[in-house]
Coordinates of C-alpha atoms and ligand atoms in Angstrom, one line a residue:
Chain V
M1 CA 0.0 0.0 0.0
L2 CA 2.8 2.4 0.9
E3 CA 4.2 1.5 -2.5
Q4 CA 1.2 2.7 -4.0
W5 CA 0.6 6.0 -2.3
F6 CA 4.3 7.0 -2.2
P7 CA 5.8 5.4 -5.2
N8 CA 8.9 7.5 -5.2
V9 CA 9.9 7.3 -1.5
D10 CA 13.0 5.3 -0.8
W11 CA 12.2 4.2 2.7
E12 CA 15.8 3.3 3.6
K13 CA 16.8 6.7 2.5
M14 CA 14.2 8.3 4.5
W15 CA 15.3 6.5 7.6
E16 CA 18.7 7.5 7.1
A17 CA 17.8 11.1 6.5
T18 CA 15.7 11.1 9.7
N19 CA 18.7 9.7 11.7
E20 CA 20.8 12.4 10.4
T21 CA 18.2 15.1 11.3
L22 CA 18.1 13.6 14.8
Y23 CA 21.9 13.6 15.1
M24 CA 22.1 17.1 14.1
T25 CA 19.4 18.3 16.3
G26 CA 20.6 16.3 19.1
V27 CA 24.1 17.3 19.2
S28 CA 23.1 20.9 18.6
V29 CA 20.5 20.9 21.4
L30 CA 22.9 19.5 23.7
A31 CA 25.6 21.9 22.9
T32 CA 23.3 24.9 22.7
F33 CA 22.0 23.8 26.3
I34 CA 25.4 23.9 27.9
L35 CA 26.7 27.0 26.0
G36 CA 23.3 28.8 26.4
I37 CA 23.4 28.3 30.1
L38 CA 26.9 29.5 30.4
L39 CA 26.2 32.7 28.5
G40 CA 22.9 33.2 30.1
L41 CA 24.5 32.8 33.6
L42 CA 27.2 35.4 32.5
L43 CA 24.6 37.6 31.4
F44 CA 22.7 37.3 34.6
L45 CA 25.6 37.4 37.1
T46 CA 27.2 40.5 35.4
A47 CA 24.1 42.6 35.2
K48 CA 23.6 45.5 37.3
G49 CA 23.1 44.7 41.1
N50 CA 24.2 41.2 40.7
I51 CA 27.0 39.1 42.2
W52 CA 29.5 39.7 39.5
E53 CA 28.1 43.0 38.5
N54 CA 30.5 44.2 35.6
K55 CA 29.2 46.6 33.0
A56 CA 31.8 46.1 30.4
M57 CA 31.5 42.3 30.4
Y58 CA 27.7 42.5 30.3
S59 CA 27.8 44.9 27.4
I60 CA 30.3 42.8 25.6
V61 CA 28.4 39.5 26.1
S62 CA 25.1 41.2 25.3
A63 CA 26.3 42.7 22.1
F64 CA 27.7 39.4 21.1
V65 CA 24.3 37.7 21.8
N66 CA 22.2 40.3 20.1
I67 CA 24.3 40.2 17.0
F68 CA 24.3 36.4 16.3
R69 CA 20.6 36.2 17.5
S70 CA 19.6 38.8 14.7
I71 CA 21.6 37.2 11.8
P72 CA 19.1 35.2 9.7
F73 CA 20.2 31.5 10.0
I74 CA 20.7 31.0 6.2
I75 CA 23.0 34.0 6.1
L76 CA 24.8 32.7 9.3
I77 CA 25.6 29.5 7.5
V78 CA 27.3 31.3 4.5
L79 CA 29.0 33.7 6.9
L80 CA 30.5 30.7 8.8
I81 CA 31.5 28.7 5.7
P82 CA 35.3 29.5 6.4
F83 CA 35.1 28.9 10.1
T84 CA 33.2 25.4 9.4
K85 CA 35.8 24.5 6.8
A86 CA 38.7 25.2 9.2
L87 CA 37.0 23.4 12.0
V88 CA 35.2 20.4 10.3
G89 CA 37.3 20.3 7.0
T90 CA 34.3 20.1 4.9
M91 CA 31.0 21.7 4.1
I92 CA 29.1 18.5 3.3
G93 CA 27.4 16.2 5.7
E94 CA 25.8 16.6 9.1
N95 CA 28.8 17.7 11.0
A96 CA 29.3 20.5 8.8
A97 CA 25.9 22.0 9.9
L98 CA 26.8 21.8 13.5
P99 CA 28.8 24.9 14.1
A100 CA 26.2 27.2 12.4
L101 CA 23.4 25.5 14.2
I102 CA 25.0 26.0 17.5
I103 CA 26.2 29.4 16.9
G104 CA 22.8 30.3 15.6
A105 CA 20.9 28.9 18.6
A106 CA 23.1 29.4 21.7
P107 CA 22.7 33.1 21.8
F108 CA 18.9 32.8 21.2
Y109 CA 18.9 30.3 24.1
A110 CA 21.2 32.4 26.3
R111 CA 18.5 35.2 26.4
M112 CA 15.9 32.6 27.4
V113 CA 18.1 31.5 30.3
E114 CA 18.8 35.2 31.4
I115 CA 15.1 35.8 31.5
G116 CA 14.5 32.5 33.4
L117 CA 17.2 33.5 35.9
R118 CA 15.7 37.0 36.4
E119 CA 12.5 35.6 37.4
I120 CA 14.1 33.8 40.5
D121 CA 12.9 35.7 43.7
K122 CA 15.8 37.8 44.7
G123 CA 15.1 37.3 48.2
V124 CA 16.2 33.4 47.8
I125 CA 19.5 34.4 46.6
E126 CA 19.8 36.7 49.4
A127 CA 18.8 34.0 51.8
A128 CA 21.5 31.7 50.3
R129 CA 24.0 34.4 50.9
A130 CA 22.8 34.9 54.5
M131 CA 23.4 31.2 55.0
G132 CA 27.2 31.6 53.8
A133 CA 26.9 30.1 50.3
K134 CA 29.5 30.5 47.9
T135 CA 28.8 31.8 44.4
S136 CA 29.3 28.4 42.8
T137 CA 26.8 26.9 45.5
I138 CA 24.4 29.6 44.5
I139 CA 24.8 28.8 40.9
F140 CA 24.4 25.1 41.1
K141 CA 21.9 24.9 44.2
V142 CA 19.8 27.9 43.8
L143 CA 19.9 29.5 40.2
L144 CA 19.9 26.5 38.2
P145 CA 17.4 24.2 40.1
E146 CA 14.9 27.2 40.8
S147 CA 14.9 28.2 37.1
M148 CA 15.1 24.7 35.7
P149 CA 11.4 24.7 34.3
A150 CA 12.1 28.0 32.5
L151 CA 15.5 26.4 31.2
I152 CA 13.6 23.3 30.1
S153 CA 10.8 25.0 28.4
G154 CA 13.3 27.3 26.7
I155 CA 15.3 24.4 25.4
T156 CA 12.2 22.9 24.0
V157 CA 11.3 26.0 21.9
T158 CA 15.0 26.2 20.9
A159 CA 15.1 22.4 19.8
I160 CA 12.0 23.0 17.7
A161 CA 13.7 25.9 16.1
L162 CA 16.7 23.8 15.6
V163 CA 14.8 21.1 13.7
G164 CA 13.8 23.9 11.4
Y165 CA 17.4 25.1 11.0
T166 CA 18.6 21.6 10.2
A167 CA 16.2 21.6 7.3
M168 CA 17.6 24.9 6.1
A169 CA 21.1 23.5 6.6
G170 CA 20.1 20.4 4.5
V171 CA 19.3 22.6 1.5
I172 CA 22.9 23.8 1.5
G173 CA 24.4 20.5 1.6
A174 CA 24.4 19.1 5.2
G175 CA 22.3 15.8 5.2
G176 CA 19.0 15.2 6.9
L177 CA 15.2 15.4 5.9
G178 CA 15.6 18.9 4.6
N179 CA 18.3 17.9 2.3
L180 CA 16.2 15.0 1.1
A181 CA 13.0 16.9 0.6
Y182 CA 14.9 19.6 -1.5
L183 CA 17.0 17.3 -3.6
D184 CA 14.9 14.3 -4.0
G185 CA 11.5 15.8 -3.4
F186 CA 11.5 19.4 -4.8
Q187 CA 14.3 19.3 -7.6
R188 CA 12.9 16.0 -9.1
S189 CA 9.3 17.0 -8.8
R190 CA 8.6 14.1 -6.5
S191 CA 6.0 15.6 -4.1
D192 CA 5.4 12.5 -2.3
V193 CA 9.0 12.4 -1.0
T194 CA 8.6 16.2 0.2
L195 CA 5.4 15.2 1.8
V196 CA 6.8 12.3 3.7
A197 CA 9.9 14.2 4.8
T198 CA 7.5 16.8 6.1
V199 CA 5.5 14.5 8.2
V200 CA 8.4 13.1 9.6
I201 CA 9.8 16.6 10.7
L202 CA 6.4 17.3 12.1
I203 CA 6.4 14.1 14.3
I204 CA 9.9 15.1 15.4
V205 CA 8.8 18.4 16.5
F206 CA 5.6 17.0 18.3
V207 CA 7.7 14.5 20.3
I208 CA 10.2 17.2 21.3
Q209 CA 7.4 19.4 22.6
M210 CA 5.6 16.6 24.4
I211 CA 8.8 15.6 26.1
G212 CA 9.8 19.2 26.9
D213 CA 6.2 19.7 28.5
L214 CA 6.4 16.5 30.4
I215 CA 9.7 17.5 32.0
T216 CA 8.7 21.0 32.7
N217 CA 5.5 19.9 34.4
R218 CA 7.3 17.3 36.5
L219 CA 9.9 19.8 37.7
D220 CA 7.6 22.7 38.4
K221 CA 6.8 22.6 42.1
R222 CA 5.5 26.2 42.3
Chain N
M1 CA 26.7 39.3 71.5
I2 CA 26.2 42.2 69.1
S3 CA 27.8 45.4 69.4
I4 CA 27.8 48.4 66.9
E5 CA 29.4 51.7 67.2
N6 CA 28.9 54.8 65.2
V7 CA 27.5 52.7 62.4
K8 CA 26.3 54.8 59.4
K9 CA 25.1 53.8 55.9
V10 CA 24.9 56.0 53.0
F11 CA 23.4 54.8 49.7
S12 CA 24.2 56.9 46.5
T13 CA 21.2 56.8 44.3
K14 CA 20.4 58.9 41.0
N15 CA 18.5 61.4 43.2
G16 CA 21.5 61.9 45.5
K17 CA 22.6 60.3 48.8
V18 CA 20.2 58.5 51.1
T19 CA 21.4 58.1 54.8
A20 CA 19.5 55.0 55.6
V21 CA 21.3 54.3 58.9
D22 CA 22.6 57.6 60.8
D23 CA 25.2 56.9 63.4
I24 CA 23.8 54.2 65.6
D25 CA 25.5 52.7 68.8
L26 CA 23.8 49.5 70.1
T27 CA 24.7 46.8 72.4
I28 CA 22.6 43.6 72.4
D29 CA 23.2 41.1 75.1
K30 CA 23.5 37.2 74.8
G31 CA 20.1 35.4 75.1
E32 CA 18.2 38.6 74.8
I33 CA 15.3 39.2 72.3
F34 CA 15.8 42.6 71.0
G35 CA 13.2 44.3 69.0
I36 CA 13.6 47.2 66.6
I37 CA 10.5 49.0 65.7
G38 CA 9.9 52.0 63.1
Y39 CA 7.8 52.9 60.1
S40 CA 8.6 52.0 56.7
G41 CA 12.0 53.5 55.3
A42 CA 13.4 54.1 58.8
G43 CA 16.4 52.0 58.1
K44 CA 15.5 48.9 60.1
S45 CA 16.2 46.4 57.3
T46 CA 19.6 48.1 56.3
L47 CA 20.8 47.9 60.1
I48 CA 19.9 44.4 60.6
R49 CA 21.5 43.4 57.3
M50 CA 24.8 44.9 58.5
F51 CA 24.6 42.4 61.3
N52 CA 25.3 39.6 58.8
G53 CA 27.3 41.4 56.3
L54 CA 24.5 41.5 53.5
E55 CA 25.2 45.2 53.7
T56 CA 28.6 46.9 54.7
P57 CA 28.4 50.0 56.8
S58 CA 29.8 53.3 55.1
S59 CA 31.5 53.8 58.6
G60 CA 31.6 52.6 62.1
S61 CA 31.9 49.0 63.3
V62 CA 29.6 46.1 63.5
V63 CA 30.8 43.0 66.0
V64 CA 28.7 40.0 66.2
A65 CA 29.8 36.9 68.1
G66 CA 33.2 38.4 68.5
R67 CA 33.6 38.9 64.7
E68 CA 34.1 42.3 62.9
M69 CA 31.4 41.7 60.4
S70 CA 32.4 45.0 58.6
K71 CA 36.0 44.1 57.9
I72 CA 35.9 40.2 57.1
K73 CA 35.5 39.0 53.7
G74 CA 35.3 35.7 51.5
R75 CA 35.7 32.5 53.5
E76 CA 35.8 34.2 56.7
L77 CA 32.6 36.1 56.2
R78 CA 30.9 32.9 54.8
Q79 CA 31.9 31.0 58.0
A80 CA 30.7 34.0 60.1
R81 CA 27.2 34.0 58.5
Q82 CA 26.8 30.2 59.1
E83 CA 26.7 31.2 62.8
I84 CA 23.9 33.8 62.2
G85 CA 20.5 32.7 61.1
M86 CA 18.1 34.9 59.2
I87 CA 14.4 34.7 58.5
F88 CA 12.4 37.0 56.2
Q89 CA 9.1 38.5 55.7
H90 CA 8.6 36.4 52.4
F91 CA 10.3 33.4 53.7
N92 CA 12.5 32.9 50.8
L93 CA 12.5 29.1 50.7
L94 CA 13.5 27.4 47.6
W95 CA 10.5 26.1 45.9
S96 CA 12.2 23.4 44.0
R97 CA 13.1 21.6 47.2
T98 CA 11.2 19.7 49.7
V99 CA 10.8 21.1 53.3
R100 CA 13.4 18.6 54.4
D101 CA 15.7 19.6 51.7
N102 CA 15.2 23.4 52.4
I103 CA 16.1 22.8 55.9
A104 CA 19.1 20.7 54.9
F105 CA 20.3 23.5 52.7
P106 CA 22.4 25.5 55.0
L107 CA 23.8 22.0 56.3
E108 CA 24.9 21.2 52.7
I109 CA 26.6 24.7 52.7
A110 CA 28.4 24.0 55.9
G111 CA 29.7 20.7 54.6
V112 CA 27.9 18.5 57.2
A113 CA 27.9 14.8 56.2
K114 CA 24.8 13.3 54.8
E115 CA 23.9 11.1 57.7
E116 CA 24.3 13.8 60.2
R117 CA 22.2 16.1 58.0
L118 CA 19.2 13.9 57.8
K119 CA 19.4 13.5 61.6
K120 CA 19.6 17.3 62.2
V121 CA 16.9 17.9 59.8
E122 CA 14.4 15.6 61.5
E123 CA 15.3 17.2 64.9
L124 CA 14.5 20.7 63.3
I125 CA 11.4 19.6 61.8
K126 CA 10.3 18.4 65.4
L127 CA 11.4 21.6 67.0
V128 CA 9.2 23.9 64.7
G129 CA 6.3 21.4 64.9
L130 CA 6.2 20.4 61.3
E131 CA 6.1 16.5 61.6
G132 CA 4.9 14.8 58.7
R133 CA 5.3 17.7 56.2
G134 CA 8.9 16.9 55.4
D135 CA 8.2 15.8 52.0
S136 CA 6.0 18.7 51.2
Y137 CA 7.1 21.5 48.7
P138 CA 6.7 25.0 49.9
S139 CA 3.8 25.7 47.6
Q140 CA 1.8 23.2 49.6
L141 CA 2.3 25.1 52.9
S142 CA 0.5 27.6 54.6
G143 CA 2.3 31.0 55.3
G144 CA 2.7 30.0 58.8
Q145 CA 4.1 26.6 57.9
K146 CA 6.5 28.3 55.6
Q147 CA 7.8 30.6 58.1
R148 CA 8.3 27.4 60.4
V149 CA 10.4 26.2 57.6
G150 CA 12.3 29.4 57.4
I151 CA 12.8 29.1 61.2
A152 CA 14.2 25.4 61.1
R153 CA 16.5 26.4 58.2
A154 CA 17.8 29.5 60.1
L155 CA 18.4 27.2 63.2
A156 CA 20.2 24.4 61.2
N157 CA 23.7 25.3 61.9
D158 CA 23.1 26.0 65.5
P159 CA 23.5 29.9 65.2
K160 CA 24.3 32.2 68.0
V161 CA 22.2 34.9 66.8
L162 CA 18.8 34.7 64.9
L163 CA 17.9 37.9 62.8
C164 CA 14.2 38.4 61.9
D165 CA 13.2 40.9 59.3
E166 CA 9.4 41.5 59.5
A167 CA 9.1 37.6 60.1
T168 CA 5.6 37.9 60.9
S169 CA 4.3 40.7 58.7
A170 CA 2.9 38.4 56.0
L171 CA 1.0 36.4 58.6
D172 CA -2.5 36.7 60.1
P173 CA -2.7 37.6 63.8
Q174 CA -3.2 34.1 65.0
T175 CA -0.4 32.6 63.0
T176 CA 1.7 35.6 64.1
D177 CA 1.3 34.7 67.8
A178 CA 1.9 31.0 67.1
I179 CA 5.4 32.0 65.4
L180 CA 6.1 34.5 68.1
D181 CA 5.5 31.7 70.7
L182 CA 7.8 29.5 68.9
L183 CA 10.5 32.1 69.0
V184 CA 10.1 32.7 72.6
D185 CA 10.5 28.9 73.0
I186 CA 13.5 28.8 71.1
N187 CA 15.1 31.7 72.8
K188 CA 14.5 30.0 76.2
R189 CA 15.4 26.5 75.1
L190 CA 18.5 27.4 73.1
G191 CA 19.6 30.6 74.8
L192 CA 19.6 32.2 71.3
T193 CA 20.1 35.8 70.9
I194 CA 17.1 37.2 68.8
V195 CA 17.1 40.5 66.9
L196 CA 13.8 41.2 65.5
I197 CA 12.4 44.0 63.1
T198 CA 9.0 45.0 63.0
H199 CA 6.5 47.7 62.6
E200 CA 3.8 46.2 65.0
M201 CA 4.1 47.1 68.7
H202 CA 2.1 43.9 69.4
V203 CA 5.2 41.9 68.2
I204 CA 7.5 44.0 70.5
R205 CA 5.1 43.7 73.4
K206 CA 4.6 40.0 73.2
I207 CA 8.2 38.8 73.1
C208 CA 10.9 41.4 73.2
H209 CA 13.0 42.1 76.3
R210 CA 14.4 45.4 75.0
V211 CA 13.2 47.6 72.1
A212 CA 14.8 50.4 70.1
V213 CA 12.5 52.7 68.1
M214 CA 14.1 53.8 64.8
E215 CA 13.1 57.0 62.9
A216 CA 14.9 58.4 59.8
G217 CA 18.0 56.2 60.3
R218 CA 18.4 57.0 64.0
V219 CA 17.6 55.2 67.2
V220 CA 15.3 57.8 68.9
E221 CA 14.3 55.7 72.0
L222 CA 15.7 52.7 73.7
G223 CA 14.9 50.7 76.8
P224 CA 13.2 47.5 78.4
V225 CA 9.9 47.0 76.7
L226 CA 7.8 47.6 80.0
S227 CA 9.4 51.1 80.8
V228 CA 9.1 52.1 77.2
F229 CA 5.4 51.2 77.3
K230 CA 5.1 53.0 80.7
S231 CA 6.6 56.3 79.8
P232 CA 7.3 56.5 76.1
E233 CA 9.1 60.0 75.4
Q234 CA 9.3 60.6 71.8
P235 CA 5.9 61.1 70.0
I236 CA 6.7 58.3 67.5
T237 CA 7.0 56.0 70.5
K238 CA 3.7 57.3 72.0
R239 CA 2.1 56.3 68.8
F240 CA 3.5 52.9 68.7
V241 CA 2.5 52.4 72.3
Q242 CA -1.2 53.5 71.3
Q243 CA -1.2 50.6 68.7
V244 CA -1.4 48.1 71.6
T245 CA -3.2 50.1 74.3
E246 CA -6.0 51.8 72.4
L247 CA -8.5 50.4 70.3
E248 CA -9.4 52.4 67.4
E249 CA -13.2 52.5 68.2
S250 CA -12.5 53.4 71.8
K251 CA -11.1 56.7 70.4
E252 CA -14.6 57.5 68.9
T253 CA -16.4 56.4 71.8
I254 CA -14.5 58.8 73.9
G255 CA -14.9 61.6 71.4
H256 CA -18.7 61.1 71.7
L257 CA -18.8 60.9 75.5
L258 CA -16.9 64.3 75.7
E259 CA -19.2 65.8 73.2
Q260 CA -22.2 64.7 75.0
F261 CA -21.0 65.6 78.4
P262 CA -18.7 68.5 78.1
E263 CA -18.4 68.8 81.9
S264 CA -17.3 65.2 82.3
K265 CA -13.8 63.7 82.3
V266 CA -12.2 60.8 80.6
V267 CA -9.1 59.4 82.4
K268 CA -6.6 56.9 81.1
L269 CA -5.0 54.8 83.9
T270 CA -2.0 52.8 83.3
F271 CA -1.1 49.8 85.5
I272 CA 2.2 48.3 85.4
G273 CA 3.2 45.1 87.1
E274 CA 1.9 45.0 90.8
S275 CA 0.0 48.2 90.7
A276 CA -2.6 46.2 88.6
E277 CA -3.8 44.7 91.7
Q278 CA -4.7 47.9 93.6
P279 CA -8.5 48.6 94.2
V280 CA -8.2 51.9 92.6
I281 CA -11.6 52.1 91.0
T282 CA -13.5 50.7 94.2
N283 CA -11.8 53.5 96.2
L284 CA -12.7 56.2 93.6
I285 CA -16.3 55.4 93.9
R286 CA -16.3 55.1 97.6
Q287 CA -14.5 58.2 98.4
F288 CA -15.8 60.6 95.8
N289 CA -19.5 61.6 94.9
I290 CA -19.1 60.9 91.2
A291 CA -20.2 58.2 88.6
V292 CA -17.5 56.0 87.2
N293 CA -18.2 54.4 83.8
I294 CA -15.7 52.1 82.3
V295 CA -15.1 52.9 78.5
Q296 CA -12.4 50.4 77.7
G297 CA -9.8 48.2 79.5
K298 CA -7.0 46.0 78.5
V299 CA -4.3 44.1 80.2
S300 CA -1.3 42.8 78.0
Q301 CA 1.5 40.5 78.9
T302 CA 5.1 41.5 78.3
Q303 CA 8.2 39.7 78.7
N304 CA 9.0 41.7 81.7
G305 CA 5.7 41.9 83.4
A306 CA 2.1 42.8 83.0
Y307 CA 0.9 46.1 81.4
G308 CA -2.6 47.3 81.7
S309 CA -4.7 50.4 80.5
L310 CA -8.1 51.4 81.5
F311 CA -10.2 54.2 80.2
V312 CA -12.8 55.6 82.7
H313 CA -15.4 58.3 82.1
L314 CA -16.1 60.4 85.3
T315 CA -19.2 62.4 85.7
G316 CA -20.3 64.6 88.5
E317 CA -19.8 68.0 90.2
Q318 CA -16.8 70.0 89.0
E319 CA -15.3 70.1 92.3
E320 CA -15.8 66.5 93.0
L321 CA -14.2 65.6 89.6
A322 CA -11.2 67.7 90.4
K323 CA -10.7 65.9 93.7
A324 CA -11.0 62.6 92.1
V325 CA -8.5 63.4 89.5
A326 CA -6.2 64.7 92.2
Y327 CA -6.6 61.3 94.0
L328 CA -5.8 59.3 90.9
D329 CA -2.7 61.5 90.3
K330 CA -1.3 60.3 93.9
Q331 CA -1.8 56.7 93.2
E332 CA 0.9 54.4 91.9
V333 CA -0.9 53.7 88.6
S334 CA -0.3 56.6 86.1
S335 CA -3.3 58.5 85.0
E336 CA -3.7 61.0 82.2
V337 CA -6.8 63.1 81.6
I338 CA -8.0 63.1 78.0
S339 CA -9.4 66.3 76.8
H340 CA -10.0 65.3 73.3
A341 CA -9.8 62.0 71.5
Ligands
LIG401 N1 20.1 49.3 48.1 C1 19.7 50.5 48.3 N2 19.9 51.6 47.5 C2 19.4 52.9 47.8 N3 18.7 53.1 48.7 C3 18.2 52.2 49.7 C4 18.7 50.9 49.5 N4 18.3 50.1 50.4 C5 17.5 50.9 51.2 N5 17.6 52.1 50.7 C6 17.0 53.3 51.4 O1 17.3 53.4 52.7 C7 16.3 53.8 53.4 C8 16.0 52.7 54.5 O2 15.4 51.7 53.8 P1 15.3 50.2 54.8 O3 14.8 49.2 53.8 O4 16.3 49.9 55.6 O5 14.0 50.7 55.5 P2 13.0 49.7 56.6 O6 12.9 50.5 57.8 O7 13.4 48.4 56.5 O8 11.6 49.9 55.9 P3 10.4 48.8 55.5 O9 9.6 48.7 56.9 O10 9.6 49.4 54.5 O11 11.1 47.5 55.3 C9 15.0 54.0 52.5 O12 15.0 55.3 52.2 C10 15.5 53.3 51.4 O13 14.9 53.8 50.2
LIG402 MG1 12.5 46.5 55.7

């Protein structure tokens, strides 16, 4: 029956492309999570009235984040070609997409982290200081756990955006479902291939959203 | 236990300098419950925050439990803070942790081993009366219960001093009393020094041994609670004392009485300690040809003795009234003729 409805779909290829998309999304989400939290913490802690208040530092990080957040992803990939070539050695394949994916998403996520951290009651941080907590204790035992639901729902949104980015990266040459839909589907006028690739992407997005919501709800004890 | 000298705190803001604490000297003894009362913006929080180094004084010295809080930094300051517990108006609990884990937090900071931590937490849960709620999250507790967690957490590292910044201001009167009773109990049981900030005289009356009245960054009156109640000197202190001795409605009643009977007198009698037992009213009625009408009376217990006030309305001949008032003046109770409410 599948043969009938989708005559041009090569299921093995589709499966391979799905794995490539999952790989690109997975690695970039993980890297974005870590990098974004680091940048977000830096933004939060160096902001006015905070533990590491430092105007120069805050302005620099903030400008960096704003610039990379504003560049459209498709342009970012092109801009990063020399950097990617130096780092990965090629512009083809899933790994070639990673630098652009991470550099595009981490600043975006860093802002969400900053907002999440700002929502923590100042009094709680002060209580920890009054107990004699070190800055590292405050970061790992107060800031991160208290903002975890916001961090998770933020990374969910970012992950979904990243799935979209991988598809765009696919058009340029990195593998995955986007690549398949564009080369095999669009360019060869096989709309069934495009359709199936789209449906698979939708499923991935739904699953990410579901997992994200589940974890957020579990963590949120407010 | 705490001694501060010439302490000043000036904040520089966009609109110029704000002197939050203006040259304060204070000594608070070990085991004492010391109250600081004042209206909003008087500088109470700024002052108490200097006791654990959350704020550094612009000048002067703050010594708590033998440590010069205004000078120490880093590890030494963190160590010192572990010996000073603090509770807050809005509790400031970690919502992501259970009651048990919230109480364990300061123990984790102090590097107490897990086994010992668990044992100590159970003790504390019992001490503050939260048995069975150890696995609840703060969001599942009432305000009073949250403050109990706050108290348990503040006591976890066996501090020498407990600082309370408006600890009962977010609670209803019943819960406030229960929390205050708990504080007195802890003070007696552990010999803990407690410094407490409030804008309610009721709190001072109920648990404090001594009180400092703050206004515009200065301590304007200081003394044992009972004597401040007996003879408040500053106008601001008088207003605070009225908070607990006079009910709002009685003001109206007195106003009405004086309007209706312009020739009559309303006298406020204040009884302190023993004098509360004298038969002043009986004598008044027996010896003078006047009618005595009780408007309102109230006896309050303080940590250093009872304190009562009674408003009586006297009617009769002018001459007799004058004699009656003169008689009251001679008694041990202090009396005050109220001419307008
Ligand atoms: N960080 C700060 N920067 C600038 N001004 C401050 C700061 N903290 C306090 N102040 C000012 O210092 C004064 C005293 O404030 P403080 O919070 O100590 O008052 P308070 O007696 O605790 O009042 P409340 O009863 O409202 O808590 C106020 O005028 C306040 O605006
Ligand atoms: Mg205050």
